[in-house]
Coordinates of C-alpha atoms in Angstrom, one line a residue:
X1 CA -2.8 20.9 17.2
X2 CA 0.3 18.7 16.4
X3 CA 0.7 18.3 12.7
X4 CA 1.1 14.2 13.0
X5 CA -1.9 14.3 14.6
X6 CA -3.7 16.4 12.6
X7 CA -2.4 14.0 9.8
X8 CA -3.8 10.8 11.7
X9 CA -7.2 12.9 12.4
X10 CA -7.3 13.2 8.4
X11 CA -7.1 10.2 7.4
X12 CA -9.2 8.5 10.3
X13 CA -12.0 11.1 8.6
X14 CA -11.4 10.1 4.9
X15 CA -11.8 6.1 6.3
X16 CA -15.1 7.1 8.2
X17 CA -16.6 8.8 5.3
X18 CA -16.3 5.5 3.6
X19 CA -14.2 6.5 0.7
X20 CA -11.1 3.9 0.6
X21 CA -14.2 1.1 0.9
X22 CA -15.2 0.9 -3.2
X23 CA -13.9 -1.5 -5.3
X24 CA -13.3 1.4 -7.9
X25 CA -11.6 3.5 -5.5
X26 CA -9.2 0.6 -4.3
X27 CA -8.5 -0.1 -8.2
X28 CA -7.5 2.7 -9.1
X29 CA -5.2 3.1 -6.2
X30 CA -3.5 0.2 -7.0
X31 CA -3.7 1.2 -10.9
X32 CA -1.8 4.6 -9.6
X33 CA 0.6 2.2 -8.0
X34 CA 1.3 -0.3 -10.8
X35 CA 1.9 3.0 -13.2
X36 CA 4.5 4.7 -10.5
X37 CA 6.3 1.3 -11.2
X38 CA 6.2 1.2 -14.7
X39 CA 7.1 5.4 -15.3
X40 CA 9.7 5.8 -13.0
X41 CA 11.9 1.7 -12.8
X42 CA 15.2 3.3 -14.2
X43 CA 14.7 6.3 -11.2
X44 CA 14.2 3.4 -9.1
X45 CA 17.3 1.0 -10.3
X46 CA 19.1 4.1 -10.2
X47 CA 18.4 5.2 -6.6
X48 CA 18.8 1.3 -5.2
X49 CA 21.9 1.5 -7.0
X50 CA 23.1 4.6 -4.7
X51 CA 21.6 3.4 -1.9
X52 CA 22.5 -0.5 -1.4
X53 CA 25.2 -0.5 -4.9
X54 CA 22.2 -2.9 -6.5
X55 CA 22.7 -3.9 -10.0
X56 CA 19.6 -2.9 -12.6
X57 CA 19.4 -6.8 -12.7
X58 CA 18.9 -7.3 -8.9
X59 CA 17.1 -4.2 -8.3
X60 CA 14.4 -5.8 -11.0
X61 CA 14.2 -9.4 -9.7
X62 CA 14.3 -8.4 -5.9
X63 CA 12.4 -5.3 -5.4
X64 CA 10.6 -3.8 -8.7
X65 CA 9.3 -7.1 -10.4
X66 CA 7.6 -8.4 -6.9
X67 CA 6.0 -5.1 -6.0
X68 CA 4.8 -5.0 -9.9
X69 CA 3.8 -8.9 -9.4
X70 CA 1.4 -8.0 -6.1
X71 CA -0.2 -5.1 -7.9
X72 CA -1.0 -7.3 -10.4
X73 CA -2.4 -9.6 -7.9
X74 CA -4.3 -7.7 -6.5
X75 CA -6.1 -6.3 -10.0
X76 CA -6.6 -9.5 -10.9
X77 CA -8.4 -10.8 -7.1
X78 CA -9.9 -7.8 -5.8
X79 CA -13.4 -8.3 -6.3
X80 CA -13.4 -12.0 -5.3
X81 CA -11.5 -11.0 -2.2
X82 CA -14.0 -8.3 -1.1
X83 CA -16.7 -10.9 -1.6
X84 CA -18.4 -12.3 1.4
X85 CA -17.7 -15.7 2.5
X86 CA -20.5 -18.1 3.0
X87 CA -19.4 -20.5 5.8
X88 CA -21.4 -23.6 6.9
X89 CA -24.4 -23.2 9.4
X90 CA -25.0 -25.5 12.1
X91 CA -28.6 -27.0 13.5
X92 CA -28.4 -23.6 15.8
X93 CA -27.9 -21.6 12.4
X94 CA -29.8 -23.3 10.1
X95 CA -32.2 -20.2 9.8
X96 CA -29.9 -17.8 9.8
X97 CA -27.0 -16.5 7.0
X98 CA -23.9 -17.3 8.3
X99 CA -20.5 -15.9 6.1
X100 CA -17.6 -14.0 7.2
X101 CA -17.6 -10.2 5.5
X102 CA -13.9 -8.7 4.9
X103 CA -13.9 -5.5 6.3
X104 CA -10.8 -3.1 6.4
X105 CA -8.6 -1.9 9.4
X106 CA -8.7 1.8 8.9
X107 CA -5.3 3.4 9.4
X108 CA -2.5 1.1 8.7
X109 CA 1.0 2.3 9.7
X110 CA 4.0 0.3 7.4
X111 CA 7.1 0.8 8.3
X112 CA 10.2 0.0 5.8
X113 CA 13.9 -1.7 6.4
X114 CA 16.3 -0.5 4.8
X115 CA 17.7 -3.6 3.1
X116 CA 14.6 -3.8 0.4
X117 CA 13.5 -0.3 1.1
X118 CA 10.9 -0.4 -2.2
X119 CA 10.4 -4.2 -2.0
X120 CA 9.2 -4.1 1.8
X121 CA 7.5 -0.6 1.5
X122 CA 5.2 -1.7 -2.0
X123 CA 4.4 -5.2 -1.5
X124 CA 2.2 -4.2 2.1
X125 CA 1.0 -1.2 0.8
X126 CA -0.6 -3.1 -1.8
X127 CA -2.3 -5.3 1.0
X128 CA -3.8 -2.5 2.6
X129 CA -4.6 -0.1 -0.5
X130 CA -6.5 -3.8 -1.7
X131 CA -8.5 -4.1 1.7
X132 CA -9.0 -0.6 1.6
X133 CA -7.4 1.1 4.4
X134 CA -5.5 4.3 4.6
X135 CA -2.2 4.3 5.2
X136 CA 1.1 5.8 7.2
X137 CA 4.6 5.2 4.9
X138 CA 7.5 5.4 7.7
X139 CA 10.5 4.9 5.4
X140 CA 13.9 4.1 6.4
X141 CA 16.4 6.9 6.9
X142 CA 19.2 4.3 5.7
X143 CA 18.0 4.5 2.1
X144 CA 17.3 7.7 1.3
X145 CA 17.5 8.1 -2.4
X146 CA 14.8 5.3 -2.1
X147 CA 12.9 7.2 0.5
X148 CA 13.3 10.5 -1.6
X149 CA 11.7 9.1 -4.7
X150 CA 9.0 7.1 -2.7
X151 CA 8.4 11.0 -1.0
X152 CA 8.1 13.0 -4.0
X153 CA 7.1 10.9 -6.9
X154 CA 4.5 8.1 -5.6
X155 CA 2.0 10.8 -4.2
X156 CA 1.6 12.0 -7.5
X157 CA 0.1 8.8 -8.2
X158 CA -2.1 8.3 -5.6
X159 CA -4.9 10.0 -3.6
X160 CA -3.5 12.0 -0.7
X161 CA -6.2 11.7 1.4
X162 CA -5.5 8.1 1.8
X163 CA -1.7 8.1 1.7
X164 CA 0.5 10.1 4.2
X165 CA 4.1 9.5 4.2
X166 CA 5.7 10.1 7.5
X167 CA 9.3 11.3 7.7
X168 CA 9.2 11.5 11.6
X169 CA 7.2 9.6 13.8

């Protein structure tokens, strides 16, 4: 079997057995996430310094600070976004509940520019670690020393068998 597939196949399996769908499970994802931020920022000024010749200033305000912003976000709203949604019934409904549930994708594939390579990687993967999908990283081969950290350093943080990050597609 072809490895990518074998990958997708993986991850399709972890989404069916229902574990990316608890609140805890999504929390601590994005807890994982918000702590890769926080440990590693001067790795990460250092490598969008390499990479695009960002200052430590710009590298904070443009890319680290917003993807440190969303996780924080996201914390703070999770449960009240995974909350149904009453709606209003009509005289055909008036018997009947009527609200719209949230329910996630499954296997969400992001793939990253190079021109805010963390920026534009994070701030989605936050979106669908919050709605509580797994997910494909295809980083951009222009940014490497981003992509290289992103590769090595964020799956320490998070589970695996929600998270693959695809070199190759």
């Amino acid at each position: 079997m072809d490895p990518l597939e074998d990958t997708l196949r993986r991850l399709r399996e972890a989404f069916h057995a229902g574990r990316t769908r608890p609140a805890e499970f999504r929390a601590a994802q994005l807890r994982g996430l918000g702590c890769f931020l926080q440990e590693n920022k001067q790795l990460l000024h250092d490598a969008l310094a390499q990479d695009l010749h960002k200052s430590a200033f710009e590298s904070e305000v443009s890319e680290v600070a917003i993807s440190q912003g969303e996780v924080t976000l996201a914390l703070r709203n999770l449960r009240a976004w995974m909350k149904d949604e009453h709606v209003p019934k009509n005289l055909a409904t008036q018997l009947d509940s009527a609200f719209i549930r949230k329910e996630p994708f499954g296997l969400v594939l992001i793939i990253a520019p190079w021109n805010y390579p963390l920026n534009l990687t994070l701030v989605p993967l936050v979106g669908a670690l919050a709605a509580g999908n797994c997910v494909v990283l295809k980083p951009s081969e222009i940014s490497k020393n981003v992509e290289k950290i992103l590769a090595e350093v964020l799956p320490r943080y998070l589970d695996q068998g929600a998270l693959v990050w695809a070199r190759l597609l």
